[in-house]
PDB file of C-alpha atoms in Angstrom:
ATOM      1  CA  LYS A 166      88.232 137.499  65.830  1.00 65.00           C
ATOM      2  CA  ALA A 167      92.021 136.611  65.922  1.00 80.00           C
ATOM      3  CA  GLY A 168      92.586 132.960  65.894  1.00 93.00           C
ATOM      4  CA  VAL A 169      95.079 130.926  67.837  1.00 97.00           C
ATOM      5  CA  THR A 170      98.712 132.320  67.693  1.00 97.00           C
ATOM      6  CA  GLN A 171     101.720 130.139  68.035  1.00 98.00           C
ATOM      7  CA  THR A 172     105.250 131.333  68.263  1.00 97.00           C
ATOM      8  CA  PRO A 173     107.890 130.635  66.931  1.00 97.00           C
ATOM      9  CA  ARG A 174     106.599 129.177  63.907  1.00 97.00           C
ATOM     10  CA  TYR A 175     109.864 127.477  62.994  1.00 97.00           C
ATOM     11  CA  LEU A 176     112.873 126.651  65.041  1.00 97.00           C
ATOM     12  CA  ILE A 177     116.068 124.421  64.853  1.00 98.00           C
ATOM     13  CA  LYS A 178     117.748 123.119  67.964  1.00 98.00           C
ATOM     14  CA  THR A 179     120.237 120.521  68.591  1.00 98.00           C
ATOM     15  CA  ARG A 180     120.129 117.317  70.723  1.00 98.00           C
ATOM     16  CA  GLY A 181     120.328 117.964  74.404  1.00 98.00           C
ATOM     17  CA  GLN A 182     118.911 121.451  74.094  1.00 98.00           C
ATOM     18  CA  GLN A 183     115.602 122.704  75.498  1.00 98.00           C
ATOM     19  CA  VAL A 184     112.791 124.599  73.956  1.00 98.00           C
ATOM     20  CA  THR A 185     109.925 126.481  74.917  1.00 98.00           C
ATOM     21  CA  LEU A 186     106.884 127.182  72.674  1.00 98.00           C
ATOM     22  CA  SER A 187     104.003 129.791  73.171  1.00 98.00           C
ATOM     23  CA  CYS A 188     100.122 129.816  72.477  1.00 98.00           C
ATOM     24  CA  SER A 189      97.772 132.546  72.638  1.00 98.00           C
ATOM     25  CA  PRO A 190      94.249 131.062  72.399  1.00 97.00           C
ATOM     26  CA  ILE A 191      91.304 132.676  70.938  1.00 95.00           C
ATOM     27  CA  SER A 192      89.908 135.441  73.189  1.00 93.00           C
ATOM     28  CA  GLY A 193      87.567 134.086  75.649  1.00 91.00           C
ATOM     29  CA  HIS A 194      88.810 130.581  75.289  1.00 92.00           C
ATOM     30  CA  ARG A 195      90.076 129.136  78.444  1.00 92.00           C
ATOM     31  CA  SER A 196      90.955 125.556  77.478  1.00 93.00           C
ATOM     32  CA  VAL A 197      94.188 125.112  75.625  1.00 96.00           C
ATOM     33  CA  SER A 198      95.540 121.736  74.323  1.00 96.00           C
ATOM     34  CA  TRP A 199      98.801 120.785  72.836  1.00 98.00           C
ATOM     35  CA  TYR A 200      99.161 118.033  70.156  1.00 98.00           C
ATOM     36  CA  GLN A 201     102.260 116.780  68.512  1.00 98.00           C
ATOM     37  CA  GLN A 202     102.130 115.786  64.693  1.00 97.00           C
ATOM     38  CA  THR A 203     104.646 113.569  62.997  1.00 96.00           C
ATOM     39  CA  PRO A 204     104.317 111.757  59.628  1.00 92.00           C
ATOM     40  CA  GLY A 205     104.782 108.469  61.339  1.00 89.00           C
ATOM     41  CA  GLN A 206     102.409 108.891  64.544  1.00 92.00           C
ATOM     42  CA  GLY A 207     100.046 111.590  63.234  1.00 93.00           C
ATOM     43  CA  LEU A 208      98.445 113.876  65.706  1.00 96.00           C
ATOM     44  CA  GLN A 209      99.053 112.793  69.125  1.00 96.00           C
ATOM     45  CA  PHE A 210      97.699 114.532  72.228  1.00 95.00           C
ATOM     46  CA  LEU A 211     100.158 115.973  74.797  1.00 97.00           C
ATOM     47  CA  PHE A 212      98.148 117.839  77.523  1.00 94.00           C
ATOM     48  CA  GLU A 213      95.356 120.049  78.188  1.00 95.00           C
ATOM     49  CA  TYR A 214      95.116 123.119  80.510  1.00 95.00           C
ATOM     50  CA  PHE A 215      91.898 124.983  81.836  1.00 93.00           C
ATOM     51  CA  SER A 216      92.090 127.950  84.287  1.00 91.00           C
ATOM     52  CA  GLU A 217      95.927 127.254  84.936  1.00 94.00           C
ATOM     53  CA  THR A 218      95.454 123.596  85.846  1.00 94.00           C
ATOM     54  CA  GLN A 219      96.375 120.732  83.747  1.00 94.00           C
ATOM     55  CA  ARG A 220      93.352 118.619  83.101  1.00 90.00           C
ATOM     56  CA  ASN A 221      94.666 115.731  81.039  1.00 90.00           C
ATOM     57  CA  LYS A 222      98.013 114.482  80.046  1.00 93.00           C
ATOM     58  CA  GLY A 223      98.919 112.103  77.124  1.00 93.00           C
ATOM     59  CA  ASN A 224     101.612 109.286  77.037  1.00 93.00           C
ATOM     60  CA  PHE A 225     104.664 111.351  76.658  1.00 96.00           C
ATOM     61  CA  PRO A 226     107.825 111.359  78.833  1.00 97.00           C
ATOM     62  CA  GLY A 227     108.223 113.892  81.543  1.00 96.00           C
ATOM     63  CA  ARG A 228     110.687 115.846  79.357  1.00 98.00           C
ATOM     64  CA  PHE A 229     107.558 117.312  78.000  1.00 98.00           C
ATOM     65  CA  SER A 230     105.687 119.948  80.260  1.00 97.00           C
ATOM     66  CA  GLY A 231     103.499 122.785  80.067  1.00 97.00           C
ATOM     67  CA  ARG A 232     101.870 125.620  81.817  1.00 97.00           C
ATOM     68  CA  GLN A 233      98.936 128.016  81.471  1.00 97.00           C
ATOM     69  CA  PHE A 234      98.760 131.701  82.653  1.00 97.00           C
ATOM     70  CA  SER A 235      95.989 133.674  84.153  1.00 96.00           C
ATOM     71  CA  ASN A 236      95.296 135.145  80.729  1.00 94.00           C
ATOM     72  CA  SER A 237      94.858 131.690  79.304  1.00 95.00           C
ATOM     73  CA  ARG A 238      98.038 131.745  77.363  1.00 97.00           C
ATOM     74  CA  SER A 239     100.008 128.643  77.424  1.00 98.00           C
ATOM     75  CA  GLU A 240     103.579 127.494  77.134  1.00 98.00           C
ATOM     76  CA  MET A 241     105.054 124.109  76.441  1.00 98.00           C
ATOM     77  CA  ASN A 242     108.630 123.175  77.171  1.00 98.00           C
ATOM     78  CA  VAL A 243     110.572 120.118  75.903  1.00 98.00           C
ATOM     79  CA  SER A 244     113.897 119.565  77.714  1.00 96.00           C
ATOM     80  CA  THR A 245     116.943 117.293  76.644  1.00 97.00           C
ATOM     81  CA  LEU A 246     115.760 117.245  73.113  1.00 98.00           C
ATOM     82  CA  GLU A 247     115.915 114.247  71.139  1.00 98.00           C
ATOM     83  CA  LEU A 248     116.095 113.674  67.255  1.00 97.00           C
ATOM     84  CA  GLY A 249     112.598 112.021  67.606  1.00 97.00           C
ATOM     85  CA  ASP A 250     111.128 115.277  68.964  1.00 98.00           C
ATOM     86  CA  SER A 251     111.180 116.876  65.575  1.00 98.00           C
ATOM     87  CA  ALA A 252     107.624 117.523  64.680  1.00 97.00           C
ATOM     88  CA  LEU A 253     104.882 119.991  64.259  1.00 98.00           C
ATOM     89  CA  TYR A 254     103.663 121.140  67.629  1.00 98.00           C
ATOM     90  CA  LEU A 255      99.968 122.286  67.547  1.00 98.00           C
ATOM     91  CA  CYS A 256      98.123 124.396  69.916  1.00 98.00           C
ATOM     92  CA  ALA A 257      94.261 124.333  70.117  1.00 97.00           C
ATOM     93  CA  SER A 258      91.739 126.320  72.242  1.00 95.00           C
ATOM     94  CA  LYS A 259      87.888 126.045  72.883  1.00 90.00           C
ATOM     95  CA  THR A 260      85.266 127.482  74.909  1.00 78.00           C
ATOM     96  CA  GLU A 261      83.381 125.160  77.298  1.00 73.00           C
ATOM     97  CA  ASN A 262      80.153 125.828  75.511  1.00 75.00           C
ATOM     98  CA  THR A 263      81.187 124.045  72.127  1.00 76.00           C
ATOM     99  CA  GLY A 264      82.774 120.885  71.218  1.00 80.00           C
ATOM    100  CA  GLU A 265      85.330 121.916  68.529  1.00 90.00           C
ATOM    101  CA  LEU A 266      88.922 122.753  69.048  1.00 93.00           C
ATOM    102  CA  PHE A 267      90.315 125.525  67.023  1.00 95.00           C
ATOM    103  CA  PHE A 268      94.142 124.998  66.027  1.00 97.00           C
ATOM    104  CA  GLY A 269      96.915 127.326  65.327  1.00 97.00           C
ATOM    105  CA  GLU A 270      99.393 127.249  62.493  1.00 97.00           C
ATOM    106  CA  GLY A 271     101.806 125.159  64.581  1.00 97.00           C
ATOM    107  CA  SER A 272     105.552 125.418  65.587  1.00 98.00           C
ATOM    108  CA  ARG A 273     107.821 123.376  63.474  1.00 97.00           C
ATOM    109  CA  LEU A 274     110.668 122.001  65.472  1.00 98.00           C
ATOM    110  CA  THR A 275     113.659 120.474  63.952  1.00 98.00           C
ATOM    111  CA  VAL A 276     116.050 118.703  66.112  1.00 98.00           C
ATOM    112  CA  LEU A 277     119.707 118.127  64.741  1.00 97.00           C
TER     113      LEU A 277
ATOM    114  CA  GLU B 207      91.089 103.445  74.600  1.00 87.00           C
ATOM    115  CA  ASP B 208      89.446 105.268  71.845  1.00 91.00           C
ATOM    116  CA  GLN B 209      90.729 104.409  68.393  1.00 94.00           C
ATOM    117  CA  VAL B 210      90.139 105.986  64.964  1.00 97.00           C
ATOM    118  CA  THR B 211      91.048 104.425  61.666  1.00 98.00           C
ATOM    119  CA  GLN B 212      90.759 106.338  58.443  1.00 98.00           C
ATOM    120  CA  SER B 213      90.671 105.006  54.881  1.00 97.00           C
ATOM    121  CA  PRO B 214      91.786 105.315  52.084  1.00 97.00           C
ATOM    122  CA  GLU B 215      95.277 106.834  53.075  1.00 97.00           C
ATOM    123  CA  ALA B 216      95.369 108.679  49.729  1.00 98.00           C
ATOM    124  CA  LEU B 217      92.920 109.525  47.109  1.00 97.00           C
ATOM    125  CA  ARG B 218      93.479 110.959  43.778  1.00 98.00           C
ATOM    126  CA  LEU B 219      90.379 112.311  41.988  1.00 97.00           C
ATOM    127  CA  GLN B 220      89.629 114.131  38.930  1.00 98.00           C
ATOM    128  CA  GLU B 221      87.863 117.449  39.214  1.00 98.00           C
ATOM    129  CA  GLY B 222      83.978 116.711  39.316  1.00 97.00           C
ATOM    130  CA  GLU B 223      84.713 113.123  40.458  1.00 97.00           C
ATOM    131  CA  SER B 224      82.795 112.566  43.596  1.00 98.00           C
ATOM    132  CA  SER B 225      84.090 110.208  46.426  1.00 98.00           C
ATOM    133  CA  SER B 226      83.791 109.193  50.031  1.00 98.00           C
ATOM    134  CA  LEU B 227      86.051 109.075  52.735  1.00 98.00           C
ATOM    135  CA  ASN B 228      85.649 106.600  55.499  1.00 98.00           C
ATOM    136  CA  CYS B 229      86.314 106.898  59.424  1.00 98.00           C
ATOM    137  CA  SER B 230      85.930 103.937  61.619  1.00 98.00           C
ATOM    138  CA  TYR B 231      85.979 104.406  65.345  1.00 97.00           C
ATOM    139  CA  THR B 232      85.871 102.717  68.587  1.00 95.00           C
ATOM    140  CA  VAL B 233      85.039 104.657  71.663  1.00 92.00           C
ATOM    141  CA  SER B 234      83.469 103.838  75.293  1.00 86.00           C
ATOM    142  CA  GLY B 235      80.776 106.326  74.362  1.00 89.00           C
ATOM    143  CA  LEU B 236      80.817 108.961  71.775  1.00 92.00           C
ATOM    144  CA  ARG B 237      80.992 112.719  72.944  1.00 91.00           C
ATOM    145  CA  GLY B 238      81.492 114.066  69.418  1.00 93.00           C
ATOM    146  CA  LEU B 239      82.925 113.131  66.119  1.00 96.00           C
ATOM    147  CA  PHE B 240      85.058 115.858  64.343  1.00 97.00           C
ATOM    148  CA  TRP B 241      86.305 116.393  60.759  1.00 98.00           C
ATOM    149  CA  TYR B 242      89.157 118.694  60.181  1.00 98.00           C
ATOM    150  CA  ARG B 243      90.863 119.776  56.805  1.00 98.00           C
ATOM    151  CA  GLN B 244      94.652 120.371  56.769  1.00 98.00           C
ATOM    152  CA  ASP B 245      96.807 121.972  54.111  1.00 97.00           C
ATOM    153  CA  PRO B 246     100.537 121.466  53.898  1.00 93.00           C
ATOM    154  CA  GLY B 247     102.239 123.290  56.749  1.00 90.00           C
ATOM    155  CA  LYS B 248      99.241 124.637  58.440  1.00 94.00           C
ATOM    156  CA  GLY B 249      97.208 123.633  61.283  1.00 96.00           C
ATOM    157  CA  PRO B 250      94.005 121.482  60.960  1.00 97.00           C
ATOM    158  CA  GLU B 251      90.978 123.608  60.036  1.00 97.00           C
ATOM    159  CA  PHE B 252      87.701 122.653  61.612  1.00 96.00           C
ATOM    160  CA  LEU B 253      84.909 121.357  59.401  1.00 97.00           C
ATOM    161  CA  PHE B 254      82.096 119.514  61.147  1.00 95.00           C
ATOM    162  CA  THR B 255      80.923 118.066  64.497  1.00 95.00           C
ATOM    163  CA  LEU B 256      78.581 115.135  64.623  1.00 96.00           C
ATOM    164  CA  TYR B 257      77.117 113.799  68.088  1.00 94.00           C
ATOM    165  CA  SER B 258      74.778 111.092  67.167  1.00 94.00           C
ATOM    166  CA  ALA B 259      74.026 108.408  64.635  1.00 95.00           C
ATOM    167  CA  GLY B 260      71.984 109.478  61.865  1.00 96.00           C
ATOM    168  CA  GLU B 261      73.254 113.260  61.998  1.00 97.00           C
ATOM    169  CA  GLU B 262      74.410 114.811  58.828  1.00 98.00           C
ATOM    170  CA  LYS B 263      76.085 118.139  58.230  1.00 97.00           C
ATOM    171  CA  GLU B 264      77.004 119.899  54.994  1.00 97.00           C
ATOM    172  CA  LYS B 265      79.162 122.736  53.903  1.00 95.00           C
ATOM    173  CA  GLU B 266      79.594 123.570  50.182  1.00 96.00           C
ATOM    174  CA  ARG B 267      80.918 120.245  48.565  1.00 97.00           C
ATOM    175  CA  LEU B 268      81.293 118.306  51.755  1.00 98.00           C
ATOM    176  CA  LYS B 269      78.818 116.403  53.655  1.00 98.00           C
ATOM    177  CA  ALA B 270      79.552 114.350  56.740  1.00 98.00           C
ATOM    178  CA  THR B 271      77.498 111.585  58.138  1.00 98.00           C
ATOM    179  CA  LEU B 272      77.680 109.328  61.200  1.00 98.00           C
ATOM    180  CA  THR B 273      76.604 105.982  62.160  1.00 96.00           C
ATOM    181  CA  LYS B 274      77.326 104.073  65.498  1.00 93.00           C
ATOM    182  CA  LYS B 275      80.740 102.643  64.251  1.00 95.00           C
ATOM    183  CA  GLU B 276      81.798 105.074  61.394  1.00 98.00           C
ATOM    184  CA  SER B 277      81.622 108.317  59.741  1.00 98.00           C
ATOM    185  CA  PHE B 278      81.755 109.323  56.209  1.00 98.00           C
ATOM    186  CA  LEU B 279      83.049 112.659  54.493  1.00 98.00           C
ATOM    187  CA  HIS B 280      81.356 112.861  50.936  1.00 98.00           C
ATOM    188  CA  ILE B 281      83.070 115.101  48.462  1.00 98.00           C
ATOM    189  CA  THR B 282      80.635 116.174  45.810  1.00 98.00           C
ATOM    190  CA  ALA B 283      82.076 117.443  42.335  1.00 98.00           C
ATOM    191  CA  PRO B 284      85.492 118.216  43.882  1.00 97.00           C
ATOM    192  CA  LYS B 285      87.602 121.075  42.667  1.00 98.00           C
ATOM    193  CA  PRO B 286      91.360 121.403  42.985  1.00 97.00           C
ATOM    194  CA  GLU B 287      90.866 123.610  45.843  1.00 97.00           C
ATOM    195  CA  ASP B 288      89.549 120.792  47.771  1.00 98.00           C
ATOM    196  CA  SER B 289      93.106 118.966  47.811  1.00 98.00           C
ATOM    197  CA  ALA B 290      94.122 118.597  51.376  1.00 98.00           C
ATOM    198  CA  THR B 291      94.381 115.972  54.110  1.00 98.00           C
ATOM    199  CA  TYR B 292      91.089 115.251  55.861  1.00 98.00           C
ATOM    200  CA  LEU B 293      91.387 114.179  59.538  1.00 98.00           C
ATOM    201  CA  CYS B 294      88.674 112.526  61.600  1.00 98.00           C
ATOM    202  CA  ALA B 295      88.822 112.605  65.496  1.00 97.00           C
ATOM    203  CA  VAL B 296      86.571 111.500  68.213  1.00 95.00           C
ATOM    204  CA  ARG B 297      86.052 112.430  71.804  1.00 93.00           C
ATOM    205  CA  GLY B 298      84.910 109.480  74.108  1.00 90.00           C
ATOM    206  CA  TRP B 299      83.411 109.663  77.699  1.00 85.00           C
ATOM    207  CA  GLU B 300      86.325 108.070  79.137  1.00 78.00           C
ATOM    208  CA  ALA B 301      88.675 110.875  77.884  1.00 76.00           C
ATOM    209  CA  ALA B 302      89.073 113.507  80.518  1.00 72.00           C
ATOM    210  CA  GLY B 303      88.652 116.961  79.486  1.00 79.00           C
ATOM    211  CA  ASN B 304      88.504 117.749  75.813  1.00 84.00           C
ATOM    212  CA  LYS B 305      91.018 115.281  74.346  1.00 90.00           C
ATOM    213  CA  LEU B 306      90.614 114.273  70.914  1.00 93.00           C
ATOM    214  CA  THR B 307      91.858 110.927  69.303  1.00 95.00           C
ATOM    215  CA  PHE B 308      92.897 111.500  65.735  1.00 97.00           C
ATOM    216  CA  GLY B 309      93.072 109.101  62.755  1.00 97.00           C
ATOM    217  CA  GLY B 310      95.875 109.070  60.415  1.00 97.00           C
ATOM    218  CA  GLY B 311      94.108 111.106  57.844  1.00 98.00           C
ATOM    219  CA  THR B 312      93.321 110.634  54.125  1.00 98.00           C
ATOM    220  CA  ARG B 313      95.269 112.883  51.626  1.00 98.00           C
ATOM    221  CA  VAL B 314      93.073 114.000  48.934  1.00 98.00           C
ATOM    222  CA  LEU B 315      94.362 115.405  45.544  1.00 98.00           C
ATOM    223  CA  VAL B 316      91.995 116.694  42.998  1.00 98.00           C
ATOM    224  CA  LYS B 317      93.417 117.099  39.464  1.00 97.00           C
ATOM    225  CA  PRO B 318      91.914 119.633  37.036  1.00 96.00           C
TER     226      PRO B 318
END
């Protein structure tokens, strides 16, 4: 069974640009969550989508947004990039029958 | 607000030298405590879920235990391939959806 797939794996952007990251959950998983991981702050929750609806949102500015499609695939977008947005962005999916999240390998964003 | 503190931040072990990692947590009500392993440049890999005090789970050289205030991850006779960062996370009743709150992690290095 394929795991959570994230694309692209690595990308470099400059300040002020925007970026879109993609996540394909495990087949059959309808819940998709996004996390930001940095050396200083660790893993922080960004948002969660279930059946195309945002179910929860973390304490991030409005520049961070996301969406989910009818096939459960999800995208997140960061606009007006800042240096501090450099991080590993992780997507995770789960079924509603179990508690654990399964993570992808992440998208490593570097903002110059 | 849910909080998770892991200690120590880093742990250096000789191969075969057993040790324990600590995860202290504060939640309004525990819906699950999760342990993950993360290798450099990769996403977290799910290890265990614990739901109630007294519960224990084992997998190879790893054993996770849970009390009302903390969880321990015991590593018995570790091997170099056990070197990784171990992450603890909780899901509380006040957290909508499937949001996890993570601790800062414990970096474990096992030397041959």
